[in-house]
Amino acid sequence: MPMRMEPSGTVVRFDEVGFAYPAPGGGRGPEVLRGMSLALDDGSFTWLLGPSGAGKTSALRLMHAALRPTRGAVEVLGVATGPAARGALPVLRRKIGVVHQDLRLLPHLSTFDNVALPLRLARRPEARVAQEVTEMLTWIGLEHRAQARPEELSGGEQQRAAIARAVVSRPALLLADEPTGNVDAAQARRLLALFAEMNRLGTTIVIATHSEDLVGRFPAPMMRLERGRILDHDE
Amino acid sequence: MAGSTRRDPLGLRRAMSDRLLQALIAAMALLACLGFAAARGVEALGERWRQGAEAAVTIQVPDPTRTRIALALGVLATLPEVADANPVDPDRLAELLRPWLGEQPNLALPGVIEVRLRNLDADVALIGDRVAEAVPGAVTEAHGLWVGRLAALATAVQGVAYAALVLVGLIAVAVVAVATRAALIARQDSVAVLHQLGATDREIAGRFSGRAMILALGGGVAGVLVAVPAFFLLARLAQPFGGEVMAEALSGLPWASLPWRDIAMVPVAAGAIGWLTAQAVVRVWLARLP
């Protein structure tokens, strides 16, 4: 893993952000995020809390440039995602690691190849890909499952593989949506320790969860959402 | 295994069926080859017929004295619809008729004048009347007009053959588009993951278009391999229409007259259609993603 980098400013900035998904019949549906304003510093660790439907996943997708705001401004790693050209977003996304709630491992690829995807997209030499993926799988305890396909892995192993894929390229920003949802308490603690280690090494981390228990194990700034609005954000 | 997944992270080898697409493209390539064969063959026949049609009218002058031939030529020279009129050499005429008449040195052959018209629609009966007025007994025959009409028909058939080629190309585009779209639907979750990991449209579309190009190229080659024997058979059957004797041996077939360049272009065109169509389909689909 790299040496810790010194914080250099704001990584994520929301300014009066609103977002509404397209309505089935055309136009836009009701806003799921309303008037969100926030600023996350480089190297910070933030818990994104709130009940189901509060807007946590939509907020993470805006931070990942997988969605564009329908009003207000979103700036991630210095890129204003709203007005940015479509061709500029892939470069931004390669700097962001994401752990989706539904994991989204490619079923026809082995664990090794799933984890290698971001490195291959970045056109790293294959020898380096092999070395870094092997290191990552060892670090996350999946080295013996490298050639197994996702369907052959347990829920916890799949979760760890998804996390390994998100962090293998050492992203500047890591977004995780309920990353411990499928694992037992011991496994959850292990994953949390992994995120803490990454954060110590300089990665800005945002983890969405509705588990207050998980938050209690790793005290960090919390942002609480409810019905698309930020209730409170302690920094 | 690792190598194949490295090159094929979307699993397109399974999602984009090689058998059906290649078989359909091979059929298209076969049709394209036959279309080229028809177009080129009809073009060659039409050209030959057109050359024959230039001598659209012949005039027979019985008792072909120098004076009567000169008189007929003089009348023809005054007619604006006549481009050219030339008497056929009597020795050449005798040579041409020898297979039918044998050696008959005392047989009085008529003089023959070949007339080339400026316009094949000219009134031949009028020309015949004018010549017969000046040279009694002169007979005018317009056999070349039918040849001219055949040549026009050949041109029309050639146009239809090229239209069929365009249609074959469009069907090939549709076949590749349907196969690409089916593969996209089968792999839409994987495509979305690659997109979220930061893959560009060019990278994702390149995966599909590379696969489509290889399959279409293979189908094109297979189609050509099937078409060539059929092509030679047709060429052999067409030989008599070109004034040649039908060949019995492979060496006698008109190898050089085959449109090799067109045939070689069919797999290349199939590959290009595969690449371009897949690119277009995938890029349009990806444009819906942010």
Coordinates of C-alpha atoms in Angstrom, one line a residue:
Chain A
M1 CA 0.0 0.0 0.0
P2 CA 1.2 3.6 -0.7
M3 CA 2.6 6.0 1.9
R4 CA 0.0 8.2 3.6
M5 CA -0.7 11.3 1.5
E6 CA -1.2 14.7 3.0
P7 CA -4.7 16.1 2.8
S8 CA -4.9 18.7 0.0
G9 CA -8.4 20.1 0.2
T10 CA -12.1 19.3 -0.5
V11 CA -12.7 16.0 -2.3
V12 CA -16.5 16.2 -2.5
R13 CA -18.6 19.3 -2.5
F14 CA -22.4 19.5 -2.8
D15 CA -24.0 22.9 -3.1
E16 CA -27.8 23.0 -2.8
V17 CA -28.1 19.7 -4.6
G18 CA -31.4 18.3 -5.7
F19 CA -32.0 15.1 -7.5
A20 CA -35.1 13.4 -9.0
Y21 CA -35.1 10.2 -11.0
P22 CA -37.0 10.1 -14.4
A23 CA -40.6 9.3 -14.0
P24 CA -41.9 6.2 -15.8
G25 CA -44.4 8.3 -17.9
G26 CA -41.7 10.9 -18.8
G27 CA -40.5 14.0 -17.1
R28 CA -39.1 13.7 -13.6
G29 CA -40.4 12.1 -10.4
P30 CA -40.3 13.7 -7.0
E31 CA -37.0 14.8 -5.6
V32 CA -35.2 12.1 -3.6
L33 CA -32.5 14.6 -2.6
R34 CA -33.4 18.1 -1.6
G35 CA -31.1 21.1 -1.0
M36 CA -28.1 19.0 0.1
S37 CA -24.9 21.0 0.8
L38 CA -21.8 19.3 2.1
A39 CA -18.0 19.4 1.9
L40 CA -15.8 16.3 2.5
D41 CA -12.1 17.0 3.1
D42 CA -9.3 15.0 1.6
G43 CA -8.5 12.0 3.8
S44 CA -11.7 12.2 5.8
F45 CA -13.9 9.3 6.9
T46 CA -17.6 9.9 6.9
W47 CA -20.5 7.7 8.0
L48 CA -23.6 8.4 5.9
L49 CA -26.6 7.4 8.0
G50 CA -30.3 7.2 7.7
P51 CA -33.2 4.8 7.2
S52 CA -34.0 3.1 4.0
G53 CA -35.2 5.5 1.4
A54 CA -33.4 8.5 3.0
G55 CA -31.3 9.1 -0.1
K56 CA -28.0 7.5 0.9
T57 CA -27.6 5.5 -2.3
S58 CA -28.5 8.4 -4.5
A59 CA -26.0 10.7 -2.7
L60 CA -23.3 8.1 -3.2
R61 CA -24.2 7.7 -6.9
L62 CA -23.9 11.5 -7.2
M63 CA -20.5 11.4 -5.6
H64 CA -19.5 8.6 -8.1
A65 CA -20.7 10.6 -11.1
A66 CA -23.1 7.8 -11.9
L67 CA -25.8 10.4 -11.7
R68 CA -25.8 14.1 -12.4
P69 CA -27.7 16.6 -10.1
T70 CA -31.0 17.9 -11.4
R71 CA -30.3 21.1 -9.6
G72 CA -27.4 22.6 -7.6
A73 CA -23.8 21.7 -8.1
V74 CA -21.7 18.6 -7.4
E75 CA -17.9 18.8 -7.4
V76 CA -15.9 15.6 -7.0
L77 CA -12.1 15.6 -7.1
G78 CA -12.2 19.0 -8.7
V79 CA -14.7 18.0 -11.5
A80 CA -18.1 19.7 -11.6
T81 CA -20.1 16.7 -12.6
G82 CA -23.2 18.5 -13.7
P83 CA -21.8 20.5 -16.6
A84 CA -18.9 18.1 -17.3
A85 CA -18.6 16.6 -20.8
R86 CA -19.7 13.0 -20.8
G87 CA -16.2 12.0 -22.1
A88 CA -14.6 13.5 -19.0
L89 CA -16.4 11.4 -16.5
P90 CA -14.7 8.0 -17.1
V91 CA -11.3 9.4 -16.0
L92 CA -13.0 10.7 -12.8
R93 CA -14.7 7.4 -12.1
R94 CA -11.3 5.6 -12.3
K95 CA -10.2 7.6 -9.3
I96 CA -13.2 6.5 -7.3
G97 CA -13.7 3.0 -5.8
V98 CA -17.2 1.9 -5.2
V99 CA -18.7 -1.0 -3.2
H100 CA -22.3 -1.4 -4.3
Q101 CA -25.0 -2.8 -2.0
D102 CA -25.6 -5.5 -4.6
L103 CA -21.8 -6.1 -5.1
R104 CA -22.1 -6.3 -8.9
L105 CA -19.3 -8.9 -9.4
L106 CA -19.2 -10.1 -13.0
P107 CA -20.5 -13.7 -12.9
H108 CA -18.5 -15.0 -15.8
L109 CA -15.2 -13.9 -14.4
S110 CA -13.1 -15.4 -11.6
T111 CA -12.5 -13.6 -8.4
F112 CA -9.0 -12.7 -9.7
D113 CA -10.3 -11.3 -12.9
N114 CA -13.1 -9.4 -11.1
V115 CA -10.5 -7.7 -8.8
A116 CA -8.2 -7.1 -11.8
L117 CA -10.8 -5.1 -13.8
P118 CA -9.9 -1.6 -12.6
L119 CA -6.2 -2.2 -13.2
R120 CA -6.8 -3.6 -16.7
L121 CA -9.0 -0.7 -17.5
A122 CA -6.2 1.6 -16.4
R123 CA -3.9 -0.4 -18.8
R124 CA -1.5 -1.5 -16.2
P125 CA 1.1 -4.1 -17.4
E126 CA -0.2 -7.6 -16.9
A127 CA 2.7 -8.6 -14.6
R128 CA 1.9 -5.7 -12.4
V129 CA -1.8 -6.5 -12.4
A130 CA -1.0 -10.1 -11.3
Q131 CA 1.2 -8.8 -8.5
E132 CA -1.2 -6.2 -7.2
V133 CA -4.3 -8.4 -7.4
T134 CA -2.5 -11.3 -5.6
E135 CA -1.4 -8.9 -2.9
M136 CA -4.9 -7.5 -2.6
L137 CA -6.5 -11.0 -2.4
T138 CA -3.9 -12.0 0.2
W139 CA -4.6 -8.9 2.2
I140 CA -8.3 -9.5 2.1
G141 CA -8.0 -13.2 2.8
L142 CA -9.2 -14.5 -0.6
E143 CA -5.9 -15.7 -2.1
H144 CA -7.2 -19.3 -2.0
R145 CA -10.3 -18.3 -3.9
A146 CA -8.6 -16.5 -6.7
Q147 CA -10.0 -18.8 -9.5
A148 CA -13.4 -19.2 -8.0
R149 CA -16.4 -17.6 -9.8
P150 CA -18.7 -15.3 -7.7
E151 CA -21.4 -18.0 -7.5
E152 CA -18.9 -20.3 -5.9
L153 CA -18.1 -17.8 -3.1
S154 CA -20.0 -17.3 0.1
G155 CA -21.8 -14.0 0.8
G156 CA -18.9 -12.7 2.9
E157 CA -16.3 -13.8 0.3
Q158 CA -18.3 -12.0 -2.4
Q159 CA -18.4 -8.9 -0.3
R160 CA -14.7 -9.0 0.3
A161 CA -14.1 -9.5 -3.5
A162 CA -16.2 -6.5 -4.2
I163 CA -14.3 -4.4 -1.7
A164 CA -11.0 -5.7 -3.2
R165 CA -12.1 -4.6 -6.6
A166 CA -13.0 -1.2 -5.2
V167 CA -9.7 -0.5 -3.5
V168 CA -7.2 -2.4 -5.7
S169 CA -6.4 0.7 -7.8
R170 CA -5.9 2.7 -4.7
P171 CA -8.7 5.2 -5.4
A172 CA -8.6 8.8 -4.0
L173 CA -12.2 8.4 -2.9
L174 CA -13.9 5.2 -1.7
L175 CA -17.7 5.0 -1.5
A176 CA -19.3 2.0 0.1
D177 CA -23.0 1.3 0.3
E178 CA -23.9 -1.1 3.2
P179 CA -20.6 -2.9 2.7
T180 CA -21.1 -5.2 5.7
G181 CA -24.7 -6.1 4.9
N182 CA -23.9 -9.7 4.0
V183 CA -21.3 -10.7 6.6
D184 CA -21.3 -11.7 10.2
A185 CA -20.1 -9.5 13.0
A186 CA -16.5 -10.8 13.0
Q187 CA -16.2 -10.3 9.2
A188 CA -17.8 -6.9 9.5
R189 CA -15.1 -5.9 12.1
R190 CA -12.4 -7.1 9.8
L191 CA -13.8 -5.1 6.8
L192 CA -14.1 -2.1 9.0
A193 CA -10.4 -2.4 10.0
L194 CA -9.6 -2.6 6.3
F195 CA -11.4 0.7 5.6
A196 CA -9.8 2.3 8.6
E197 CA -6.4 1.2 7.3
M198 CA -7.1 2.6 3.9
N199 CA -8.3 5.9 5.5
R200 CA -5.1 6.0 7.5
L201 CA -3.1 5.7 4.2
G202 CA -4.9 8.7 2.8
T203 CA -8.1 7.5 1.0
T204 CA -11.2 9.6 1.6
I205 CA -14.0 7.3 2.6
V206 CA -17.7 7.6 2.7
I207 CA -19.7 4.6 4.0
A208 CA -23.5 4.5 3.9
T209 CA -25.1 2.3 6.4
H210 CA -28.2 2.1 8.6
S211 CA -26.3 0.1 11.2
E212 CA -25.7 2.3 14.2
D213 CA -23.8 -0.7 15.7
L214 CA -21.2 -0.5 13.0
V215 CA -20.8 3.2 13.5
G216 CA -20.2 2.6 17.2
R217 CA -17.2 0.5 16.5
F218 CA -15.4 3.1 14.5
P219 CA -16.2 6.6 15.7
A220 CA -16.0 9.1 12.8
P221 CA -17.9 12.1 11.5
M222 CA -21.5 11.3 10.7
M223 CA -23.9 12.7 8.2
R224 CA -27.5 11.8 8.9
L225 CA -30.0 11.9 6.0
E226 CA -33.8 11.7 6.2
R227 CA -36.2 12.1 3.3
G228 CA -33.4 13.5 1.0
R229 CA -32.2 16.1 3.4
I230 CA -29.2 16.3 5.7
L231 CA -30.5 16.3 9.3
D232 CA -27.0 16.9 10.8
H233 CA -23.4 16.6 9.9
D234 CA -20.8 16.6 12.6
E235 CA -17.3 17.2 11.4
Chain B
M1 CA -8.4 -19.1 -19.3
A2 CA -6.9 -16.0 -17.6
G3 CA -5.7 -14.8 -21.0
S4 CA -9.2 -15.2 -22.6
T5 CA -11.0 -13.4 -19.8
R6 CA -8.3 -10.7 -19.9
R7 CA -9.2 -10.1 -23.5
D8 CA -12.9 -10.8 -23.1
P9 CA -14.0 -9.3 -19.7
L10 CA -17.6 -9.1 -20.9
G11 CA -17.7 -12.8 -21.8
L12 CA -18.7 -12.0 -25.4
R13 CA -17.5 -15.3 -26.7
R14 CA -20.5 -16.8 -25.1
A15 CA -22.9 -13.9 -25.3
M16 CA -22.3 -13.2 -29.0
S17 CA -23.0 -16.6 -30.6
D18 CA -20.4 -17.4 -33.2
R19 CA -22.5 -20.0 -35.1
L20 CA -25.7 -18.2 -36.0
L21 CA -24.1 -14.9 -36.8
Q22 CA -21.3 -16.4 -38.8
A23 CA -23.8 -18.7 -40.7
L24 CA -26.0 -15.7 -41.6
I25 CA -23.1 -13.5 -42.6
A26 CA -21.7 -16.5 -44.7
A27 CA -25.1 -16.6 -46.5
M28 CA -25.0 -12.9 -47.1
A29 CA -21.4 -13.2 -48.4
L30 CA -22.5 -16.0 -50.7
L31 CA -25.3 -13.8 -52.0
A32 CA -23.0 -10.9 -52.4
C33 CA -20.5 -13.0 -54.4
L34 CA -23.3 -14.3 -56.7
G35 CA -24.5 -10.7 -57.0
F36 CA -21.1 -9.6 -58.1
A37 CA -20.9 -12.5 -60.5
A38 CA -24.2 -11.7 -62.0
A39 CA -23.4 -8.0 -62.3
R40 CA -19.9 -8.6 -63.8
G41 CA -21.1 -11.4 -66.1
V42 CA -24.1 -9.5 -67.4
E43 CA -21.8 -6.4 -67.8
A44 CA -19.4 -8.5 -70.0
L45 CA -22.2 -10.0 -72.0
G46 CA -23.9 -6.6 -72.4
E47 CA -20.7 -5.1 -73.6
R48 CA -20.2 -7.8 -76.2
W49 CA -23.8 -7.4 -77.3
R50 CA -23.4 -3.6 -77.4
Q51 CA -20.4 -4.0 -79.7
G52 CA -22.5 -6.3 -82.0
A53 CA -25.3 -3.8 -81.9
E54 CA -23.1 -1.1 -83.3
A55 CA -23.4 -2.9 -86.6
A56 CA -27.1 -2.7 -86.2
V57 CA -28.0 -2.9 -89.9
T58 CA -26.7 -4.9 -92.8
I59 CA -27.6 -4.3 -96.4
Q60 CA -27.3 -7.0 -99.0
V61 CA -26.7 -5.9 -102.5
P62 CA -27.4 -8.6 -105.2
D63 CA -25.2 -8.5 -108.2
P64 CA -22.6 -6.5 -106.3
T65 CA -20.9 -4.6 -109.0
R66 CA -18.5 -1.8 -108.0
T67 CA -21.1 0.7 -109.3
R68 CA -24.1 -0.7 -107.3
I69 CA -22.0 -0.9 -104.1
A70 CA -20.8 2.7 -104.6
L71 CA -24.4 3.9 -105.3
A72 CA -25.6 2.3 -102.1
L73 CA -22.8 3.8 -100.1
G74 CA -23.5 7.1 -101.7
V75 CA -27.1 7.0 -100.5
L76 CA -26.1 5.9 -97.0
A77 CA -23.6 8.8 -96.7
T78 CA -26.5 11.3 -97.2
L79 CA -28.6 9.8 -94.3
P80 CA -28.0 11.6 -91.0
E81 CA -28.9 8.6 -88.9
V82 CA -26.1 6.6 -90.4
A83 CA -22.8 6.9 -88.5
D84 CA -20.8 4.7 -90.7
A85 CA -21.2 2.3 -93.6
N86 CA -18.6 -0.2 -94.8
P87 CA -18.7 -2.9 -97.4
V88 CA -17.7 -6.3 -96.1
D89 CA -14.7 -7.7 -98.0
P90 CA -16.0 -10.4 -100.4
D91 CA -13.2 -12.8 -99.5
R92 CA -14.1 -12.5 -95.8
L93 CA -17.8 -13.0 -96.6
A94 CA -17.0 -16.2 -98.5
E95 CA -14.9 -17.4 -95.6
L96 CA -17.7 -16.7 -93.2
L97 CA -20.2 -18.7 -95.3
R98 CA -17.9 -21.6 -96.2
P99 CA -19.1 -23.8 -93.3
W100 CA -22.7 -23.6 -94.6
L101 CA -22.1 -23.4 -98.4
G102 CA -18.8 -25.3 -98.8
E103 CA -16.4 -24.6 -101.6
Q104 CA -18.7 -23.0 -104.3
P105 CA -16.5 -20.6 -106.3
N106 CA -19.2 -20.1 -108.9
L107 CA -21.9 -19.1 -106.4
A108 CA -22.8 -15.5 -106.8
L109 CA -22.7 -14.0 -103.3
P110 CA -24.4 -10.7 -102.6
G111 CA -22.4 -7.7 -101.5
V112 CA -22.8 -6.9 -97.8
I113 CA -22.6 -3.4 -96.3
E114 CA -22.4 -3.1 -92.5
V115 CA -24.1 0.1 -91.3
R116 CA -23.5 1.6 -87.9
L117 CA -26.3 3.8 -86.7
R118 CA -26.0 7.0 -84.6
N119 CA -29.1 6.0 -82.8
L120 CA -30.5 2.5 -82.5
D121 CA -34.0 3.9 -82.5
A122 CA -33.6 5.1 -86.1
D123 CA -36.2 4.0 -88.6
V124 CA -34.5 1.2 -90.5
A125 CA -37.4 0.7 -92.9
L126 CA -36.9 4.2 -94.2
I127 CA -33.2 3.6 -94.7
G128 CA -34.0 0.3 -96.6
D129 CA -36.5 2.2 -98.8
R130 CA -34.0 4.9 -99.7
V131 CA -31.2 2.3 -100.6
A132 CA -33.7 0.1 -102.5
E133 CA -34.8 3.2 -104.6
A134 CA -31.2 3.8 -105.7
V135 CA -30.1 0.2 -105.9
P136 CA -32.9 -2.1 -107.0
G137 CA -33.0 -5.5 -105.2
A138 CA -31.0 -4.2 -102.1
V139 CA -32.3 -5.8 -98.9
T140 CA -31.9 -4.2 -95.5
E141 CA -31.9 -6.3 -92.3
A142 CA -32.0 -4.8 -88.8
H143 CA -31.0 -7.8 -86.7
G144 CA -28.7 -5.6 -84.6
L145 CA -31.7 -3.8 -83.1
W146 CA -32.6 -6.9 -81.1
V147 CA -29.1 -7.2 -79.9
G148 CA -29.3 -3.6 -78.9
R149 CA -32.4 -4.3 -76.9
L150 CA -30.7 -7.3 -75.3
A151 CA -27.8 -5.0 -74.4
A152 CA -30.3 -2.6 -72.7
L153 CA -31.8 -5.5 -70.9
A154 CA -28.4 -6.5 -69.7
T155 CA -27.8 -3.0 -68.3
A156 CA -31.1 -3.2 -66.5
V157 CA -30.2 -6.7 -65.0
Q158 CA -26.9 -5.3 -64.0
G159 CA -28.6 -2.5 -62.1
V160 CA -30.9 -5.0 -60.4
A161 CA -27.8 -7.0 -59.4
Y162 CA -26.2 -4.0 -57.8
A163 CA -29.4 -3.1 -56.0
A164 CA -29.5 -6.7 -54.7
L165 CA -26.0 -6.2 -53.4
V166 CA -27.0 -3.1 -51.5
L167 CA -30.0 -5.0 -50.1
V168 CA -27.6 -7.8 -49.0
G169 CA -25.4 -5.3 -47.3
L170 CA -28.4 -3.8 -45.5
I171 CA -29.6 -7.2 -44.3
A172 CA -26.0 -7.9 -43.1
V173 CA -26.2 -4.6 -41.1
A174 CA -29.5 -5.7 -39.6
V175 CA -28.2 -9.2 -38.7
V176 CA -25.2 -7.8 -36.9
A177 CA -27.3 -5.1 -35.2
V178 CA -29.7 -7.7 -33.8
A179 CA -26.8 -10.0 -32.7
T180 CA -25.0 -7.1 -31.0
R181 CA -28.2 -5.9 -29.3
A182 CA -28.9 -9.4 -28.0
A183 CA -25.4 -9.6 -26.6
L184 CA -25.8 -6.2 -25.0
I185 CA -29.0 -7.3 -23.3
A186 CA -27.3 -10.5 -22.2
R187 CA -24.4 -8.5 -20.7
Q188 CA -26.1 -5.3 -19.8
D189 CA -25.2 -5.7 -16.1
S190 CA -21.5 -6.3 -16.9
V191 CA -21.5 -3.4 -19.3
A192 CA -22.9 -1.2 -16.6
V193 CA -20.2 -2.4 -14.2
L194 CA -17.4 -1.6 -16.6
H195 CA -19.0 1.8 -17.3
Q196 CA -19.1 2.5 -13.5
L197 CA -15.4 1.4 -13.2
G198 CA -14.5 4.1 -15.6
A199 CA -14.4 2.3 -19.0
T200 CA -14.9 4.7 -21.9
D201 CA -17.6 4.2 -24.6
R202 CA -14.7 3.5 -27.0
E203 CA -13.4 0.7 -24.8
I204 CA -16.8 -0.9 -24.3
A205 CA -17.9 -0.5 -27.9
G206 CA -14.5 -1.8 -29.0
R207 CA -15.1 -5.1 -27.2
F208 CA -18.3 -5.7 -29.0
S209 CA -17.1 -4.4 -32.4
G210 CA -14.0 -6.5 -32.2
R211 CA -16.0 -9.6 -31.6
A212 CA -18.5 -8.7 -34.3
M213 CA -15.8 -8.0 -36.8
I214 CA -14.0 -11.3 -36.2
L215 CA -17.3 -13.2 -36.6
A216 CA -18.4 -11.3 -39.7
L217 CA -14.9 -11.7 -41.3
G218 CA -15.1 -15.4 -40.7
G219 CA -18.6 -15.6 -42.1
G220 CA -17.4 -13.6 -45.1
V221 CA -14.5 -15.9 -45.8
A222 CA -16.8 -19.0 -45.4
G223 CA -19.3 -17.4 -47.8
V224 CA -16.6 -16.8 -50.4
L225 CA -15.3 -20.3 -50.1
V226 CA -18.8 -21.6 -50.8
A227 CA -19.4 -19.1 -53.6
V228 CA -16.3 -19.7 -55.7
P229 CA -17.3 -23.2 -57.0
A230 CA -20.8 -21.9 -57.8
F231 CA -19.2 -18.9 -59.4
F232 CA -17.1 -21.1 -61.7
L233 CA -20.1 -23.2 -62.6
L234 CA -22.0 -20.1 -63.6
A235 CA -19.0 -18.8 -65.5
R236 CA -18.8 -22.1 -67.4
L237 CA -22.5 -22.0 -68.3
A238 CA -22.2 -18.4 -69.5
Q239 CA -19.2 -19.2 -71.7
P240 CA -21.3 -19.9 -74.9
F241 CA -23.1 -16.6 -74.5
G242 CA -19.8 -14.9 -74.8
G243 CA -19.0 -16.7 -78.0
E244 CA -16.8 -19.3 -76.3
V245 CA -16.9 -23.0 -76.2
M246 CA -18.0 -24.4 -72.8
A247 CA -14.9 -25.7 -71.0
E248 CA -14.8 -29.3 -70.0
A249 CA -11.7 -29.0 -67.8
L250 CA -10.9 -26.7 -64.9
S251 CA -8.0 -25.3 -66.8
G252 CA -10.4 -24.2 -69.6
L253 CA -12.5 -22.1 -67.3
P254 CA -12.3 -18.3 -67.5
W255 CA -10.1 -17.9 -64.4
A256 CA -8.8 -14.5 -65.4
S257 CA -12.3 -13.1 -66.1
L258 CA -13.5 -13.7 -62.5
P259 CA -13.9 -10.5 -60.5
W260 CA -11.2 -11.5 -57.9
R261 CA -11.0 -8.0 -56.5
D262 CA -14.7 -8.0 -55.8
I263 CA -14.6 -11.5 -54.3
A264 CA -11.7 -10.5 -52.0
M265 CA -13.6 -7.4 -50.9
V266 CA -16.6 -9.4 -49.7
P267 CA -15.0 -10.7 -46.4
V268 CA -13.4 -7.3 -45.8
A269 CA -16.7 -5.6 -46.4
A270 CA -18.4 -8.1 -44.0
G271 CA -15.8 -7.4 -41.3
A272 CA -16.2 -3.6 -41.8
I273 CA -20.0 -4.0 -41.6
G274 CA -19.6 -6.0 -38.4
W275 CA -17.3 -3.5 -36.8
L276 CA -19.2 -0.3 -37.8
T277 CA -22.6 -1.7 -36.9
A278 CA -21.6 -3.0 -33.5
Q279 CA -19.9 0.3 -32.7
A280 CA -23.0 2.2 -33.7
V281 CA -25.4 -0.1 -31.7
V282 CA -23.3 -0.1 -28.5
R283 CA -22.5 3.6 -28.6
V284 CA -26.2 4.5 -29.0
W285 CA -27.0 2.2 -26.1
L286 CA -24.2 3.6 -23.9
A287 CA -25.4 7.2 -24.6
R288 CA -28.3 6.5 -22.2
L289 CA -25.8 6.1 -19.3
P290 CA -24.4 9.2 -17.6

